[in-house]
Amino acid sequence: LAITCAATSSKVLILGSVSGDGYAAYWIYVRIARDGTSIGHADAASNRPTVHSGSGGTNVGYSVITSAVNFLDSPSSTSELTYTFQTRNAYGDGVVYINRAGRHADNTVNDAVYTSTMTLLEIGA
């Protein structure tokens, strides 16, 4: 989503959720990006991934998990800014099925279709 703030002192509240399946990796990790640059994640620690949030499942290829996202950004800009969610699985190979399970078959009660959301709110200073 894109937003243009009225003042450089404004903040942007990012709210949302990402539903998906990391398939064989059990976990999905979510990052927030502003104009392609990751923001709002933890500091680097050893070789651990730096992410904003993450969620884990238990059944390989069948569990859709939802990760909540909320972050208050201070972009100091009145230019149009584009925010995206970036995902990867715990193995780091990037395979994440968004809004569905890895196994996506018709006529089964386990394979529903989900919705991920993102809302951007300008908070005036």
CSV table of C-alpha atoms in Angstrom, one decimal:
chain,number,residue,atom,x,y,z
A,1,LEU,CA,0.0,0.0,0.0
A,2,ALA,CA,1.1,3.6,-0.6
A,3,ILE,CA,0.6,6.7,1.6
A,4,THR,CA,1.7,10.3,1.4
A,5,CYS,CA,2.0,12.1,4.7
A,6,ALA,CA,0.9,15.7,5.1
A,7,ALA,CA,3.9,16.6,7.2
A,8,THR,CA,7.4,15.3,7.9
A,9,SER,CA,6.6,15.1,11.6
A,10,SER,CA,3.7,12.6,10.9
A,11,LYS,CA,4.1,9.0,11.8
A,12,VAL,CA,2.6,6.0,9.9
A,13,LEU,CA,0.8,3.2,11.9
A,14,ILE,CA,1.1,-0.1,10.0
A,15,LEU,CA,-1.5,-2.7,11.1
A,16,GLY,CA,-2.1,-6.0,9.5
A,17,SER,CA,-1.8,-9.8,9.4
A,18,VAL,CA,-0.2,-12.3,7.1
A,19,SER,CA,-1.8,-15.7,6.7
A,20,GLY,CA,0.3,-18.4,5.1
A,21,ASP,CA,2.1,-21.7,5.3
A,22,GLY,CA,5.9,-22.1,5.4
A,23,TYR,CA,5.2,-25.7,4.2
A,24,ALA,CA,8.1,-28.0,5.3
A,25,ALA,CA,9.6,-25.3,7.5
A,26,TYR,CA,6.8,-25.0,10.0
A,27,TRP,CA,7.4,-21.2,10.6
A,28,ILE,CA,6.8,-18.1,8.5
A,29,TYR,CA,8.7,-14.9,9.2
A,30,VAL,CA,7.3,-11.5,8.3
A,31,ARG,CA,9.2,-8.2,7.7
A,32,ILE,CA,7.8,-4.8,7.0
A,33,ALA,CA,9.4,-2.9,4.1
A,34,ARG,CA,9.2,0.8,3.3
A,35,ASP,CA,10.1,1.5,-0.3
A,36,GLY,CA,11.9,-1.9,-0.4
A,37,THR,CA,13.9,-1.4,2.8
A,38,SER,CA,13.2,-3.5,5.8
A,39,ILE,CA,12.0,-1.6,8.9
A,40,GLY,CA,10.7,-2.4,12.3
A,41,HIS,CA,12.6,-5.6,12.9
A,42,ALA,CA,14.8,-6.8,15.7
A,43,ASP,CA,18.5,-6.1,15.9
A,44,ALA,CA,20.8,-8.7,14.4
A,45,ALA,CA,21.9,-11.5,16.8
A,46,SER,CA,24.4,-14.0,15.6
A,47,ASN,CA,23.1,-15.7,12.5
A,48,ARG,CA,19.5,-15.5,13.5
A,49,PRO,CA,17.0,-13.9,11.0
A,50,THR,CA,15.9,-10.4,11.7
A,51,VAL,CA,12.1,-10.2,11.4
A,52,HIS,CA,9.2,-8.2,12.7
A,53,SER,CA,7.0,-11.1,13.6
A,54,GLY,CA,6.5,-14.8,12.9
A,55,SER,CA,4.2,-17.7,13.6
A,56,GLY,CA,4.7,-21.4,13.6
A,57,GLY,CA,2.6,-24.4,12.7
A,58,THR,CA,2.7,-28.1,13.5
A,59,ASN,CA,1.6,-30.1,10.4
A,60,VAL,CA,3.9,-29.9,7.5
A,61,GLY,CA,2.1,-28.6,4.4
A,62,TYR,CA,-1.3,-28.4,6.0
A,63,SER,CA,-1.2,-25.6,8.6
A,64,VAL,CA,-2.0,-22.0,7.7
A,65,ILE,CA,-0.7,-19.7,10.4
A,66,THR,CA,-1.4,-16.0,10.9
A,67,SER,CA,1.2,-13.5,12.1
A,68,ALA,CA,0.0,-10.1,13.4
A,69,VAL,CA,1.8,-7.0,12.3
A,70,ASN,CA,1.8,-3.6,14.1
A,71,PHE,CA,4.4,-0.9,13.9
A,72,LEU,CA,4.6,2.8,14.3
A,73,ASP,CA,7.0,4.2,11.6
A,74,SER,CA,8.6,7.7,11.6
A,75,PRO,CA,9.5,8.2,7.9
A,76,SER,CA,10.1,12.0,8.1
A,77,SER,CA,8.8,12.4,4.6
A,78,THR,CA,6.1,14.0,2.6
A,79,SER,CA,6.8,11.9,-0.5
A,80,GLU,CA,4.7,8.9,-1.4
A,81,LEU,CA,5.8,5.9,0.6
A,82,THR,CA,5.0,2.2,-0.3
A,83,TYR,CA,4.8,-0.4,2.4
A,84,THR,CA,4.9,-4.1,1.8
A,85,PHE,CA,5.1,-7.3,3.9
A,86,GLN,CA,8.0,-9.6,3.0
A,87,THR,CA,7.8,-13.3,4.0
A,88,ARG,CA,10.1,-16.3,4.2
A,89,ASN,CA,10.1,-19.6,5.8
A,90,ALA,CA,12.3,-20.8,8.7
A,91,TYR,CA,14.6,-22.7,6.2
A,92,GLY,CA,15.3,-19.4,4.4
A,93,ASP,CA,14.5,-20.8,1.0
A,94,GLY,CA,11.7,-18.3,0.7
A,95,VAL,CA,8.9,-20.8,0.1
A,96,VAL,CA,5.7,-19.4,1.7
A,97,TYR,CA,2.2,-20.0,0.5
A,98,ILE,CA,0.2,-16.9,1.2
A,99,ASN,CA,-3.5,-17.1,2.0
A,100,ARG,CA,-3.5,-20.9,1.6
A,101,ALA,CA,-1.8,-24.1,2.8
A,102,GLY,CA,1.0,-25.8,0.9
A,103,ARG,CA,-1.4,-28.5,0.1
A,104,HIS,CA,-4.2,-26.8,-1.8
A,105,ALA,CA,-6.7,-29.4,-2.9
A,106,ASP,CA,-10.4,-29.1,-3.8
A,107,ASN,CA,-13.1,-30.9,-1.8
A,108,THR,CA,-11.2,-31.1,1.5
A,109,VAL,CA,-12.2,-29.5,4.8
A,110,ASN,CA,-8.5,-28.7,5.6
A,111,ASP,CA,-7.7,-26.5,2.6
A,112,ALA,CA,-9.5,-23.2,3.1
A,113,VAL,CA,-8.6,-19.9,1.5
A,114,TYR,CA,-7.5,-17.1,3.9
A,115,THR,CA,-7.0,-13.3,3.8
A,116,SER,CA,-4.0,-11.2,4.7
A,117,THR,CA,-4.5,-7.5,5.5
A,118,MET,CA,-2.6,-4.2,5.7
A,119,THR,CA,-3.9,-0.9,6.9
A,120,LEU,CA,-1.8,2.4,6.9
A,121,LEU,CA,-2.9,5.3,9.1
A,122,GLU,CA,-1.2,8.7,9.2
A,123,ILE,CA,-0.7,9.9,12.8
A,124,GLY,CA,-0.3,13.7,12.8
A,125,ALA,CA,2.3,15.2,15.1
